[in-house]
Coordinates of C-alpha atoms in Angstrom, one line a residue:
M1099 CA 35.9 12.2 5.4
P1100 CA 35.4 8.9 7.3
L1101 CA 31.8 7.7 7.5
H1102 CA 30.0 7.0 10.8
P1103 CA 30.6 3.3 11.7
S1104 CA 27.0 2.4 11.5
V1105 CA 26.8 3.7 7.9
E1106 CA 30.0 2.1 6.9
E1107 CA 28.7 -1.2 8.2
R1108 CA 25.4 -0.7 6.4
L1109 CA 27.2 0.0 3.1
S1110 CA 29.5 -3.0 3.6
K1111 CA 26.5 -5.3 3.6
L1112 CA 25.4 -4.1 0.2
A1113 CA 26.2 -5.7 -3.1
P1114 CA 28.4 -3.6 -5.4
D1115 CA 25.5 -2.4 -7.6
Q1116 CA 23.5 -1.4 -4.5
R1117 CA 26.4 0.4 -3.0
A1118 CA 27.1 2.2 -6.3
A1119 CA 23.5 3.5 -6.2
A1120 CA 23.4 4.4 -2.5
T1121 CA 26.7 6.4 -2.8
A1122 CA 26.2 8.0 -6.3
P1123 CA 27.4 11.6 -6.4
P1124 CA 24.8 14.3 -5.8
G1125 CA 22.8 15.1 -8.9
P1126 CA 20.0 13.4 -10.8
V1127 CA 20.2 9.6 -10.3
L1128 CA 17.9 6.9 -11.6
C1129 CA 18.2 3.6 -9.8
V1130 CA 16.5 0.9 -11.9
A1131 CA 15.5 -1.8 -9.4
P1132 CA 14.0 -5.0 -10.7
A1133 CA 11.7 -7.2 -8.5
G1134 CA 13.5 -8.6 -5.5
S1135 CA 16.6 -6.5 -6.0
G1136 CA 16.7 -4.7 -2.6
K1137 CA 15.2 -1.4 -3.6
T1138 CA 14.2 -0.3 -0.2
T1139 CA 17.4 -1.4 1.4
T1140 CA 19.3 0.7 -1.2
L1141 CA 17.0 3.7 -0.6
V1142 CA 17.5 3.6 3.2
A1143 CA 21.3 3.3 2.7
R1144 CA 21.2 6.3 0.4
I1145 CA 19.5 8.4 3.0
A1146 CA 21.9 7.2 5.7
W1147 CA 24.9 8.0 3.4
L1148 CA 23.5 11.5 2.7
V1149 CA 23.2 12.3 6.4
A1150 CA 26.6 10.8 7.1
T1151 CA 28.2 13.0 4.4
G1152 CA 26.8 16.2 5.6
A1153 CA 23.2 16.6 4.4
A1154 CA 20.9 18.2 7.0
P1155 CA 18.1 15.7 7.9
D1156 CA 15.4 18.4 7.7
R1157 CA 16.5 19.1 4.1
I1158 CA 15.9 15.6 3.0
C1159 CA 12.5 14.5 1.6
A1160 CA 11.5 11.0 0.5
V1161 CA 8.3 10.5 -1.4
T1162 CA 6.6 7.2 -2.1
F1163 CA 3.4 6.0 -3.6
N1164 CA 1.1 4.9 -0.8
K1165 CA 0.8 5.2 3.0
R1166 CA 1.8 1.6 3.6
A1167 CA 5.1 2.1 1.7
A1168 CA 5.6 5.5 3.4
D1169 CA 5.1 4.0 6.9
E1170 CA 7.5 1.1 6.2
L1171 CA 10.2 3.4 4.7
G1172 CA 9.8 5.9 7.6
D1173 CA 10.3 3.1 10.2
R1174 CA 13.4 1.8 8.4
V1175 CA 14.9 5.3 7.9
G1176 CA 14.3 6.0 11.6
S1177 CA 16.2 2.9 12.7
A1178 CA 19.0 3.6 10.3
L1179 CA 19.5 7.2 11.5
E1180 CA 19.2 6.6 15.3
P1181 CA 23.0 5.8 15.6
L1182 CA 23.7 9.1 13.9
G1183 CA 21.8 11.0 16.6
V1184 CA 18.8 11.9 14.4
P1185 CA 15.7 11.7 16.5
R1186 CA 12.8 9.6 15.2
R1187 CA 10.1 12.1 16.3
R1188 CA 9.5 15.8 16.8
A1189 CA 7.1 16.7 19.5
D1190 CA 5.6 19.6 17.5
R1191 CA 4.6 17.6 14.4
G1192 CA 4.8 13.9 15.4
T1193 CA 7.0 13.2 12.4
G1194 CA 10.6 12.4 11.8
L1195 CA 13.0 15.2 11.0
I1196 CA 13.4 13.6 7.5
R1197 CA 10.2 14.0 5.6
V1198 CA 8.9 10.6 4.4
R1199 CA 5.6 11.3 2.6
T1200 CA 3.1 10.1 0.0
F1201 CA 2.7 12.6 -2.8
H1202 CA -0.8 13.5 -1.4
A1203 CA 0.6 14.0 2.1
L1204 CA 3.3 16.2 0.7
G1205 CA 0.8 18.2 -1.3
R1206 CA -1.3 18.7 1.7
E1207 CA 1.6 20.0 3.7
I1208 CA 2.6 22.5 1.0
L1209 CA -1.0 23.7 0.8
L1210 CA -1.2 24.2 4.6
D1211 CA 2.1 26.2 4.4
A1212 CA 0.6 28.3 1.7
G1213 CA -2.3 29.2 4.0
R1214 CA -4.8 27.1 2.0
S1215 CA -7.6 25.2 3.8
V1216 CA -7.5 21.4 3.3
E1217 CA -10.2 20.6 5.8
G1218 CA -13.0 19.9 3.3
L1219 CA -11.4 16.8 1.7
V1220 CA -14.1 14.8 0.1
D1221 CA -14.5 11.1 -0.9
R1222 CA -14.9 11.4 -4.6
M1223 CA -17.0 8.2 -5.0
Q1224 CA -19.4 9.3 -2.3
A1225 CA -19.7 12.8 -3.9
L1226 CA -20.3 11.2 -7.3
R1227 CA -23.1 9.1 -5.9
E1228 CA -24.8 12.2 -4.6
I1229 CA -24.5 13.9 -8.0
V1230 CA -25.4 11.1 -10.4
G1231 CA -27.5 8.9 -8.2
E1232 CA -27.3 5.1 -8.2
V1233 CA -25.1 3.8 -11.0
S1234 CA -23.0 0.7 -11.3
A1235 CA -19.6 0.4 -9.7
A1236 CA -18.1 0.1 -13.2
D1237 CA -19.6 3.4 -14.2
L1238 CA -18.4 5.1 -11.1
R1239 CA -14.9 3.8 -11.7
R1240 CA -15.0 5.2 -15.3
L1241 CA -16.0 8.6 -14.0
D1242 CA -13.3 8.5 -11.3
D1243 CA -10.7 7.6 -13.8
G1244 CA -11.9 10.2 -16.3
F1245 CA -11.8 12.9 -13.6
S1246 CA -8.3 12.0 -12.6
R1247 CA -7.2 12.2 -16.2
L1248 CA -8.8 15.6 -16.7
K1249 CA -7.2 16.9 -13.4
L1250 CA -3.8 15.3 -13.3
D1251 CA -2.9 14.3 -16.9
L1252 CA -4.5 17.2 -18.8
A1253 CA -4.4 19.8 -15.9
V1254 CA -7.8 21.0 -17.0
D1255 CA -9.2 24.2 -15.3
A1256 CA -12.9 23.7 -14.7
A1257 CA -13.7 27.4 -15.3
V1258 CA -11.9 27.4 -18.7
L1259 CA -13.5 24.0 -19.6
A1260 CA -17.0 25.4 -18.8
G1261 CA -16.4 28.2 -21.2
E1262 CA -15.2 25.8 -23.9
V1263 CA -18.2 23.6 -23.4
E1264 CA -20.6 26.5 -23.6
A1265 CA -19.0 27.6 -26.9
A1266 CA -19.2 24.0 -28.2
E1267 CA -22.8 23.7 -27.3
A1268 CA -23.6 26.9 -29.2
R1269 CA -22.0 25.2 -32.2
G1270 CA -24.2 22.2 -31.7
A1271 CA -21.4 20.0 -30.3
P1272 CA -22.4 19.0 -26.8
P1273 CA -19.7 17.4 -24.6
G1274 CA -19.6 13.8 -23.6
P1275 CA -21.1 12.5 -20.3
I1276 CA -17.8 12.5 -18.4
V1277 CA -17.1 16.2 -19.1
R1278 CA -20.7 17.2 -18.2
T1279 CA -20.5 15.3 -14.9
F1280 CA -17.0 16.6 -14.2
L1281 CA -18.3 20.2 -14.4
R1282 CA -21.2 19.4 -12.1
Y1283 CA -18.8 17.7 -9.7
E1284 CA -16.3 20.6 -9.7
A1285 CA -19.2 23.1 -9.2
A1286 CA -20.3 21.0 -6.2
L1287 CA -16.8 21.1 -4.7
A1288 CA -16.5 24.8 -5.2
A1289 CA -19.9 25.4 -3.5
R1290 CA -18.6 23.4 -0.5
E1291 CA -15.1 25.0 -0.6
A1292 CA -13.9 21.4 -0.7
L1293 CA -11.0 19.4 -2.3
D1294 CA -10.5 15.9 -3.4
F1295 CA -7.2 13.9 -3.3
D1296 CA -6.2 14.9 -6.8
D1297 CA -6.5 18.5 -5.8
L1298 CA -3.8 18.1 -3.1
V1299 CA -1.1 17.5 -5.7
R1300 CA -2.5 19.8 -8.4
G1301 CA -3.1 22.6 -5.8
A1302 CA 0.4 22.2 -4.4
I1303 CA 1.8 22.7 -7.9
S1304 CA -0.3 25.8 -8.5
A1305 CA 0.7 27.3 -5.1
L1306 CA 4.4 26.7 -5.7
E1307 CA 4.3 28.2 -9.2
S1308 CA 2.4 31.3 -8.0
D1309 CA 4.4 32.0 -4.8
V1310 CA 8.2 32.5 -5.1
A1311 CA 8.8 32.5 -1.4
L1312 CA 6.8 29.3 -0.9
L1313 CA 8.8 27.6 -3.7
R1314 CA 12.1 28.7 -2.2
R1315 CA 11.1 27.3 1.2
W1316 CA 10.1 24.0 -0.2
R1317 CA 13.1 23.6 -2.5
E1318 CA 15.3 24.0 0.7
R1319 CA 13.2 21.5 2.5
C1320 CA 13.6 19.1 -0.4
R1321 CA 17.3 19.9 -1.0
E1322 CA 17.8 16.1 -1.3
L1323 CA 14.7 14.6 -2.9
L1324 CA 14.2 10.9 -3.2
V1325 CA 11.3 9.4 -5.2
D1326 CA 10.4 5.8 -4.6
E1327 CA 8.4 3.7 -7.1
V1328 CA 8.9 6.3 -9.8
Q1329 CA 7.3 4.0 -12.4
D1330 CA 4.0 4.6 -10.7
V1331 CA 3.9 8.4 -10.7
D1332 CA 1.3 10.3 -12.8
R1333 CA 2.1 13.4 -14.9
S1334 CA 1.3 15.8 -12.0
Q1335 CA 3.3 13.9 -9.4
L1336 CA 6.3 13.9 -11.6
R1337 CA 5.8 17.6 -12.3
L1338 CA 5.7 18.3 -8.6
A1339 CA 8.9 16.4 -8.0
M1340 CA 10.7 18.2 -10.9
L1341 CA 9.5 21.6 -9.6
L1342 CA 10.9 20.9 -6.1
A1343 CA 14.2 19.4 -7.3
A1344 CA 15.1 22.3 -9.7
P1345 CA 17.4 23.9 -10.4
D1346 CA 20.1 21.8 -8.8
N1347 CA 18.3 18.5 -9.4
R1348 CA 19.7 16.6 -6.4
I1349 CA 17.1 14.0 -7.0
F1350 CA 17.3 10.2 -6.5
L1351 CA 14.6 8.2 -8.4
V1352 CA 14.2 4.5 -7.8
G1353 CA 11.8 2.1 -9.6
D1354 CA 11.4 -0.4 -12.3
D1355 CA 10.0 0.1 -15.8
D1356 CA 9.1 -3.6 -15.9
Q1357 CA 6.7 -3.1 -12.9
T1358 CA 4.7 -0.3 -14.5
I1359 CA 1.2 -1.8 -14.1
Y1360 CA -1.1 1.1 -13.1
A1361 CA -2.1 2.7 -16.4
W1362 CA -5.6 3.2 -15.0
R1363 CA -4.0 5.3 -12.3
L1364 CA -2.3 7.3 -15.1
A1365 CA 1.2 5.7 -14.8
D1366 CA 3.0 5.5 -18.1
V1367 CA 6.2 3.4 -18.7
R1368 CA 7.3 6.0 -21.2
R1369 CA 7.5 8.6 -18.4
V1370 CA 10.3 6.5 -16.7
I1371 CA 12.1 5.7 -20.0
D1372 CA 12.2 9.4 -21.0
L1373 CA 13.5 10.7 -17.6
A1374 CA 16.9 11.5 -19.2
A1375 CA 15.2 14.1 -21.4
L1376 CA 13.8 15.9 -18.3
L1377 CA 17.0 15.6 -16.3
P1378 CA 20.2 16.4 -18.3
G1379 CA 23.1 14.5 -16.9
L1380 CA 21.0 11.8 -15.3
R1381 CA 23.1 9.0 -14.0
R1382 CA 21.5 5.6 -14.3
V1383 CA 22.5 2.8 -11.9
D1384 CA 21.0 -0.6 -12.4
L1385 CA 20.5 -3.2 -9.7
V1386 CA 21.0 -6.5 -11.5
T1387 CA 20.2 -9.2 -9.0
N1388 CA 16.8 -10.7 -8.0
Y1389 CA 17.5 -12.0 -4.5
R1390 CA 13.9 -13.1 -3.8
C1391 CA 12.9 -15.7 -6.4
P1392 CA 14.4 -19.1 -7.3
P1393 CA 16.6 -19.1 -10.3
V1394 CA 14.1 -20.9 -12.5
V1395 CA 11.4 -18.3 -11.7
V1396 CA 13.8 -15.4 -12.5
E1397 CA 14.8 -17.0 -15.8
R1398 CA 11.2 -17.5 -17.0
A1399 CA 9.9 -14.2 -15.7
V1400 CA 12.7 -12.3 -17.4
R1401 CA 12.2 -14.3 -20.6
L1402 CA 8.5 -13.2 -20.5
V1403 CA 9.0 -9.5 -19.9
E1404 CA 11.8 -9.3 -22.5
H1405 CA 9.1 -9.6 -25.2
N1406 CA 8.2 -6.0 -24.4
R1407 CA 9.6 -3.2 -26.5
E1408 CA 9.0 -0.3 -24.2
R1409 CA 11.6 -1.1 -21.5
F1410 CA 15.2 -0.4 -20.6
A1411 CA 17.7 -2.9 -21.9
K1412 CA 19.0 -4.5 -18.8
R1413 CA 20.5 -7.6 -17.3
I1414 CA 18.6 -9.4 -14.4
R1415 CA 20.1 -12.4 -12.8
A1416 CA 19.1 -14.7 -9.9
G1417 CA 20.9 -14.2 -6.6
S1418 CA 19.5 -17.2 -4.9
S1419 CA 21.1 -20.6 -5.0
S1420 CA 18.0 -22.2 -3.5
T1421 CA 16.4 -25.2 -5.1
G1422 CA 13.1 -23.4 -5.5
R1423 CA 10.6 -24.9 -7.9
L1424 CA 8.4 -23.8 -10.8
F1425 CA 5.3 -26.0 -11.4
L1426 CA 3.2 -25.9 -14.6
L1427 CA -0.2 -27.2 -13.7
P1428 CA -2.4 -27.8 -16.7
D1429 CA -6.0 -28.2 -15.5
P1430 CA -8.9 -28.3 -18.0
G1431 CA -11.5 -28.3 -15.2
D1432 CA -13.8 -25.4 -14.3
D1433 CA -12.7 -22.8 -11.8
V1434 CA -14.3 -24.6 -8.8
A1435 CA -12.7 -27.9 -9.7
R1436 CA -9.4 -26.2 -10.2
A1437 CA -9.7 -24.5 -6.8
R1438 CA -10.5 -27.8 -5.0
R1439 CA -7.5 -29.6 -6.6
L1440 CA -5.1 -26.8 -5.9
L1441 CA -6.0 -26.1 -2.3
A1442 CA -6.2 -29.8 -1.5
E1443 CA -3.0 -30.9 -3.3
W1444 CA -0.7 -27.9 -3.0
P1445 CA 2.5 -29.4 -1.6
V1446 CA 3.5 -26.6 0.7
P1447 CA 4.2 -26.6 4.5
A1448 CA 1.2 -25.3 6.4
H1449 CA 3.3 -22.7 8.3
E1450 CA 4.7 -21.1 5.2
T1451 CA 2.9 -18.2 3.4
R1452 CA 1.2 -19.0 0.1
A1453 CA -0.8 -16.8 -2.2
V1454 CA -3.4 -17.5 -4.9
L1455 CA -3.1 -14.6 -7.4
A1456 CA -5.6 -13.9 -10.2
R1457 CA -6.1 -11.3 -12.8
T1458 CA -9.5 -10.1 -11.3
N1459 CA -11.3 -10.3 -8.0
A1460 CA -14.1 -12.3 -9.6
E1461 CA -11.6 -15.1 -10.4
L1462 CA -10.8 -15.4 -6.7
A1463 CA -14.3 -16.3 -5.7
P1464 CA -14.0 -20.1 -6.3
Y1465 CA -10.8 -20.2 -4.2
A1466 CA -12.5 -18.4 -1.4
A1467 CA -15.6 -20.7 -1.7
V1468 CA -13.4 -23.8 -1.5
A1469 CA -11.4 -22.3 1.4
L1470 CA -14.7 -22.0 3.2
E1471 CA -15.7 -25.6 2.4
R1472 CA -12.4 -26.8 3.9
G1473 CA -12.5 -24.4 6.8
L1474 CA -9.2 -23.0 5.6
P1475 CA -8.2 -19.6 7.0
Y1476 CA -7.4 -17.0 4.4
R1477 CA -7.0 -13.3 4.0
A1478 CA -8.2 -11.1 1.2
A1479 CA -9.0 -7.5 0.6
D1480 CA -11.7 -8.7 -1.8
D1481 CA -12.3 -12.4 -2.1
G1482 CA -14.7 -12.1 -5.0
L1483 CA -17.6 -13.5 -2.9
L1484 CA -20.4 -11.1 -2.7
L1485 CA -21.9 -12.8 0.4
D1486 CA -22.4 -9.4 2.1
D1487 CA -23.7 -7.6 -0.9
D1488 CA -27.4 -6.7 -0.8
T1489 CA -27.8 -7.5 -4.5
V1490 CA -27.2 -11.2 -3.7
D1491 CA -30.2 -11.2 -1.4
E1492 CA -32.2 -9.2 -3.9
L1493 CA -31.5 -11.7 -6.7
L1494 CA -32.1 -14.7 -4.5
E1495 CA -35.5 -13.2 -3.4
A1496 CA -36.3 -12.6 -7.1
V1497 CA -35.4 -16.1 -8.0
S1498 CA -37.4 -17.5 -5.1
S1499 CA -40.5 -15.6 -6.2
G1500 CA -40.1 -16.4 -9.8
A1501 CA -39.6 -12.8 -10.7
A1502 CA -35.9 -13.0 -11.6
P1503 CA -34.7 -10.3 -14.0
G1504 CA -35.2 -11.5 -17.5
G1505 CA -37.2 -14.5 -16.4
S1506 CA -40.5 -15.8 -17.7
S1507 CA -43.8 -15.8 -15.8
D1508 CA -43.3 -19.6 -15.0
S1509 CA -39.6 -19.3 -14.0
A1510 CA -40.4 -20.6 -10.5
A1511 CA -41.0 -24.0 -12.1
L1512 CA -37.5 -24.2 -13.5
P1513 CA -34.7 -26.0 -11.7
L1514 CA -32.7 -23.7 -9.4
L1515 CA -29.6 -23.6 -11.6
E1516 CA -31.5 -22.8 -14.7
R1517 CA -33.4 -20.0 -12.9
L1518 CA -30.1 -18.5 -11.8
L1519 CA -28.8 -18.7 -15.3
V1520 CA -31.9 -16.9 -16.5
A1521 CA -31.3 -14.3 -13.8
R1522 CA -27.7 -13.7 -14.8
A1523 CA -28.7 -13.3 -18.5
G1524 CA -31.2 -10.6 -17.6
A1525 CA -29.2 -8.9 -14.8
G1526 CA -28.1 -5.4 -15.1
P1527 CA -24.5 -4.3 -14.3
E1528 CA -25.3 -3.9 -10.6
H1529 CA -26.5 -7.5 -10.4
G1530 CA -24.2 -9.3 -12.8
R1531 CA -21.4 -10.2 -10.4
A1532 CA -24.0 -11.1 -7.7
A1533 CA -25.6 -13.6 -10.1
A1534 CA -22.2 -15.0 -10.9
S1535 CA -21.5 -15.4 -7.2
L1536 CA -24.7 -17.2 -6.6
L1537 CA -24.0 -19.6 -9.5
A1538 CA -20.8 -20.7 -7.7
W1539 CA -23.0 -21.9 -4.9
A1540 CA -26.0 -23.3 -6.8
P1541 CA -25.1 -26.7 -8.2
R1542 CA -25.3 -28.6 -5.0
H1543 CA -28.6 -27.1 -3.9
R1544 CA -32.1 -27.9 -5.3
T1545 CA -34.2 -25.1 -3.9
P1546 CA -33.8 -21.4 -3.1
A1547 CA -34.4 -22.3 0.6
E1548 CA -31.4 -24.7 0.5
L1549 CA -29.3 -22.1 -1.2
R1550 CA -30.3 -19.5 1.3
A1551 CA -29.3 -21.7 4.2
A1552 CA -26.0 -22.5 2.6
L1553 CA -25.3 -18.8 2.1
A1554 CA -26.1 -18.1 5.8
A1555 CA -23.8 -20.9 6.9
A1556 CA -21.1 -19.6 4.5
R1557 CA -21.4 -16.0 5.9
A1558 CA -21.0 -17.3 9.4
L1559 CA -18.0 -19.4 8.5
R1560 CA -16.4 -16.6 6.5
M1561 CA -16.5 -14.4 9.6
A1562 CA -14.4 -17.1 11.4
V1563 CA -11.8 -18.0 8.7
R1564 CA -11.2 -14.8 6.9
R1565 CA -8.6 -13.1 9.0
D1566 CA -5.5 -10.9 8.5
D1567 CA -3.0 -13.3 10.0
A1568 CA -3.9 -16.3 7.8
P1569 CA -1.0 -17.9 5.9
L1570 CA -3.1 -18.1 2.7
H1571 CA -3.5 -14.9 0.8
L1572 CA -6.1 -14.4 -2.0
A1573 CA -5.4 -11.3 -4.2
T1574 CA -5.2 -9.9 -7.6
A1575 CA -1.9 -9.4 -9.3
H1576 CA -2.3 -5.7 -9.0
A1577 CA -2.8 -5.8 -5.2
T1578 CA 0.4 -7.7 -4.5
K1579 CA 3.0 -5.5 -6.0
G1580 CA 5.5 -4.8 -3.2
L1581 CA 4.6 -8.1 -1.4
E1582 CA 6.2 -11.5 -1.4
F1583 CA 5.2 -15.0 -0.3
D1584 CA 6.9 -18.4 0.1
H1585 CA 4.7 -20.0 -2.4
V1586 CA 2.6 -18.4 -5.2
A1587 CA 0.0 -19.9 -7.5
V1588 CA -1.1 -17.7 -10.4
V1589 CA -4.4 -19.1 -11.6
G1590 CA -6.3 -18.5 -14.8
M1591 CA -3.2 -18.3 -17.0
D1592 CA -5.6 -18.9 -19.9
E1593 CA -6.2 -17.3 -23.2
G1594 CA -8.6 -14.4 -22.9
R1595 CA -8.2 -14.2 -19.1
F1596 CA -4.5 -13.4 -18.6
P1597 CA -3.9 -11.2 -20.6
S1598 CA -7.4 -9.9 -20.2
R1599 CA -9.3 -9.9 -23.5
R1600 CA -11.6 -7.2 -22.2
T1601 CA -8.7 -4.9 -21.3
L1602 CA -7.2 -5.3 -24.7
D1603 CA -10.6 -4.9 -26.5
E1604 CA -11.3 -1.7 -24.6
S1605 CA -7.9 -0.1 -25.0
D1606 CA -7.2 2.7 -27.4
D1607 CA -3.7 1.1 -28.0
P1608 CA -4.0 -2.7 -27.7
E1609 CA -0.3 -3.2 -28.3
R1610 CA 0.7 -1.1 -25.3
A1611 CA -2.1 -2.6 -23.3
M1612 CA -0.6 -6.1 -24.0
E1613 CA 2.8 -4.9 -22.8
E1614 CA 1.2 -3.8 -19.5
E1615 CA -0.6 -7.1 -19.2
R1616 CA 2.8 -8.8 -19.7
R1617 CA 4.3 -6.6 -17.0
L1618 CA 1.5 -7.6 -14.7
A1619 CA 2.2 -11.3 -15.2
Y1620 CA 5.9 -10.6 -14.5
V1621 CA 4.9 -8.9 -11.2
A1622 CA 2.7 -11.8 -10.2
W1623 CA 5.3 -14.4 -11.0
T1624 CA 8.1 -12.6 -9.1
R1625 CA 6.2 -12.5 -5.8
A1626 CA 7.4 -16.1 -5.1
R1627 CA 10.3 -16.8 -2.7
R1628 CA 10.3 -20.6 -2.9
S1629 CA 7.9 -21.9 -5.5
L1630 CA 5.7 -20.7 -8.3
T1631 CA 2.7 -22.7 -9.7
L1632 CA 1.0 -21.6 -13.0
V1633 CA -2.5 -23.0 -13.4
Y1634 CA -3.8 -23.0 -17.0
D1635 CA -6.2 -24.7 -19.4
P1636 CA -4.0 -27.0 -21.6
G1637 CA -6.5 -26.5 -24.4
A1638 CA -6.2 -22.7 -24.3
P1639 CA -3.1 -21.6 -22.5
S1640 CA -2.2 -17.9 -22.1
P1641 CA 0.1 -16.6 -24.9
F1642 CA 2.4 -15.6 -22.1
L1643 CA 3.1 -19.2 -21.3
A1644 CA 4.2 -19.8 -24.9
E1645 CA 6.6 -16.8 -24.6
A1646 CA 8.2 -18.2 -21.4
F1647 CA 8.1 -21.9 -22.0
S1648 CA 8.7 -24.4 -24.8
A1649 CA 5.8 -26.3 -26.4
A1650 CA 7.2 -29.5 -24.9
E1651 CA 7.2 -28.0 -21.4
L1652 CA 3.6 -27.0 -21.8
G1653 CA 2.7 -30.6 -22.9
E1654 CA 1.8 -29.5 -26.5
P1655 CA 2.5 -31.9 -29.4

C-alpha cells in the first residue's frame, strides 16, 4: 500500500535507524534514543506512519512526562497530520483527535469517564503546610517525596495502613513521622473529598481494574499507545501504560536509560532495562547518532557514562562534522571569582544562546550576582539569589540589631562579614540559604545599611535584567533535560559537589546514587550544540573528569 506523499517525504528525511524505529511492525517496541538523536522527530514520524497505514487517529494515544513536552509534541503531531486530513482541533473538547497527554492528564480523563469527581484537586505542599505548620522547605520536600513513594511506588491504601499502624502501636511500635503525617494528610483529603496529582494516576488504575467496560473503552482509545521519556516513568505510570496496552501490546516506548536522572521522582533505570520481561517479544531499536553535540563532546560524554553498569550496551556516535570545542577550565578561585572570570571572558557570540549549569540552585547564585553586576540579562527558574525571600530581610534586621541567631550580646560590634558568618552558623534550616545568599553580597560592604542599600539596588536591577528572552540561561542540570544551547558551561565540577557528596551520603545505595550522578553529568554535558566548558578546581577535580579525560589533559603531573 503506497504511503501518503507527505509521510513518504517525512520518512525519506530520516536516518536508517530513525526510519527503522518509526516503521517498526505493530507490537511492543522500545526505541532507545540517546541525547540529541532525534527522539521527537522519530516519534512524530511513527504517529504519521501509523495513520498513513490505517490506524484510526482517535485510537492513538501518546503520553509524555510533562505539559511542556506534551504541548510541543501535540503541535508537531498536528502539523504532521494536517496533510493527511486529520483536523488539529475538535470543537467539543478543544483537543486533537489524537490524544497527546501527560500521565496526569490522561488519568484525569479516565476518572471523568468513570464518573469520578476531579474538581477538588489540591496543592500538596499547601495542604501539608496547613497540616504540619511552618517547617523548612527541605522537610516539606521529604514529606512530599515520601507520600509519592507510599502512593505510587508501594500503592499503599490509607485505610489498610491505618489499621496496620494501630496494631503496631498496640505492640509498642509507633510509626515514623512520614507515615503519621501521611495518614493525617489522607484523612484531610477524604474529609474534603479531594485528590492530589498522584491520585489521578493511581485512581485511574483503580477505576480501570474495577470496571470492565471502562477498561475496554480505554484500550480501544489507546489501541496504539506511545510513551515518551519512558525512563522517567514511576511504577504506577508504567502500570497504567501496561494496563492500557494489554493484551495486544501495540505499544511504542521511547527513551534513554542514560538519561534516567529523577530517582527522587521515583524513576528507576532498572524499570527501563527490564522492560523485555514485562513485554514478551519486545523489539528494541537503537538510535545511534547524536546530531546535537560536537564530536569531542559526544566522545567524552559517552566515555563518562560508560562507567555505569546499569545501562544498555549501545553504540553512540557523533553525527556532526562541526568544529565545536570542549574547554577544560581549571579555576582554583572561589565561586564569585569563577563567575566573574567566566562571564567576562567566555568567548561566545552575544547573539548565541549560552547556559551556566550547576548541580544545585545555590551554586547558581554567584553567577546571577555577577550577571547583575554587569547588567547582563539572564533567565532562570531559580537563580539561587534569595533577594525576594522574607528570611533575607529577617536575617539582615537581626544582624543590624545585634540579635543574629547564634550571636553574642555584643555581636553588633563585630565587622559585618563576621556577624553574617555568626548568623549563618546559628541559623536554622529556614535561614541557612538566606544567610549564604547574604554572604555573597557582604564582602564589599562595611555596614548593614550599606548592604541593605546594595540589596535594594540589586532587587531593582534584577527586575530589569531577569527575563525569559535573555540569551544567558542559569539552571540546574536537572532542569535542562530536553533543552539545548549553543554554548554550555558546567560549573562546580569539583570533588564533593558534582557528584554531590550529600546525595551519596544520604542514599541507601551509594553505588546506584553515584551512577545517577554520572548520568546527570552526561545530561548536562550533552546540552551543548557548539561548545562545552567544564569549570573545576584543579586541586580537587570531580572524579567524573578523571573518568572522561587523561591526567595530562587535566593538567595533573
